[in-house]
């Protein structure tokens, strides 16, 4: 109706949007009935950070890992001004939010990079509640420690709890002798020459009795990390939540890692899973939860008396991050204590069903798009349909359509596939998510309603896969 008006808008010190159909984007935003504006400021800059006994020079938001928690209510407008004090361009992507496309923060796709010394103000309505997060969509910056939680509260929440604890899981590389960029260069070049020290990189395979191998397949990850963190702390000096015995705590768990799936469990407790990727599910009780990169789960735990480890086991990498639930009696468990729950009932997608009110409207797909996940370790040529990082080759969708994405994994590696700007439903169960793990050899189908015009990334949330090209774009006709 409006065509592409090629308009560029000014924001901050001369940063311009990449041309998009801003009229249609404005129209879609108006439907979201904006509420109260909540203002935040963030600065991305080099920082020295204490990970708990280990000091590292890295990049961080406001000098801390993770970055500050941003918290708003459903329907409110988030207004966040980012100052870039890094020596390279950046941006912020708001993972999980079905927001206006020109605020999606994918540099080179929805906006130009915010140059060093510049500021940029993001402003958008958050239509869905849930546990979400923010991070740059620019090179390997995420894996340097630039990430934080974005919690959108639901005023009509059905679940009740006494305490809330946001847990960000991360695999940590930066400032420990190598950077994510150097690591990526090794992955891209090293494999070709066959002489790369495999001591540097985890080639998957036989970790000591690791039960994960059966879940994710042979290769759990490409990068070997010296530390695994929960809330920016190593297991030597863990984050701790003090609470009364018998409290019901709502864990909001976010996998912010670059290349690690985590299996999360609480020693001596079962988890009642209530949400995935921000959307409510029928509560289901399990011992542990597997989170691919980008995925979130909320779970309720009724805490007994004592000090209990919350562990994030790095699948196939044989190490754990941990945090402690502490009711004020008893002593801390040993740093290497491995709760039996890690080997108990592990949540599978098949255990999930959508909570009432979260389903897509019934309907058959108007359009199905096939995405073969392709590539491998040797050539480090991860891609989609055999192509790598093709920003030009947009897959068209039309406003109002029901679209099905069919991910067929032709590789021997697992991939957490993420869609921007929408929340899809797993075709098998109707569970709403925005990131879905696709195991080797497996096909996963997801459906969404095309109701948010713009240009949207579909990609693997393994940062190293995404950056070499396991990404593509959906473009509204
Ligand atoms: Cu967490 Cu494309 O993003
Ligand atoms: Cu991948």
PDB file of C-alpha atoms in Angstrom, residues 12-15 43-46 81-90 113-120:
ATOM      1  CA  UNK A  12      21.478  10.390  18.127  1.00  0.00           C
ATOM      2  CA  UNK A  13      24.689  11.783  16.647  1.00  0.00           C
ATOM      3  CA  UNK A  14      23.738  11.284  13.040  1.00  0.00           C
ATOM      4  CA  UNK A  15      23.111   7.525  13.074  1.00  0.00           C
ATOM      5  CA  UNK A  43      26.857   2.476  28.381  1.00  0.00           C
ATOM      6  CA  UNK A  44      28.853  -0.150  26.483  1.00  0.00           C
ATOM      7  CA  UNK A  45      32.544   0.215  27.352  1.00  0.00           C
ATOM      8  CA  UNK A  46      35.721  -1.702  28.145  1.00  0.00           C
ATOM      9  CA  UNK A  81      19.601   5.262  25.378  1.00  0.00           C
ATOM     10  CA  UNK A  82      22.812   3.433  24.580  1.00  0.00           C
ATOM     11  CA  UNK A  83      26.138   5.297  24.719  1.00  0.00           C
ATOM     12  CA  UNK A  84      28.853   3.566  22.755  1.00  0.00           C
ATOM     13  CA  UNK A  85      32.221   3.944  24.508  1.00  0.00           C
ATOM     14  CA  UNK A  86      33.710   0.943  22.702  1.00  0.00           C
ATOM     15  CA  UNK A  87      36.230   1.453  19.925  1.00  0.00           C
ATOM     16  CA  UNK A  88      33.953  -0.239  17.396  1.00  0.00           C
ATOM     17  CA  UNK A  89      30.357   0.155  16.256  1.00  0.00           C
ATOM     18  CA  UNK A  90      27.553  -1.604  18.130  1.00  0.00           C
ATOM     19  CA  UNK A 113      26.110   0.592  13.606  1.00  0.00           C
ATOM     20  CA  UNK A 114      26.149   3.147  16.404  1.00  0.00           C
ATOM     21  CA  UNK A 115      29.659   4.530  15.930  1.00  0.00           C
ATOM     22  CA  UNK A 116      32.171   4.891  18.791  1.00  0.00           C
ATOM     23  CA  UNK A 117      31.327   8.001  20.819  1.00  0.00           C
ATOM     24  CA  UNK A 118      27.738   8.118  19.577  1.00  0.00           C
ATOM     25  CA  UNK A 119      24.453   7.496  21.343  1.00  0.00           C
ATOM     26  CA  UNK A 120      21.231   5.975  20.058  1.00  0.00           C
TER      27      UNK A 120
END
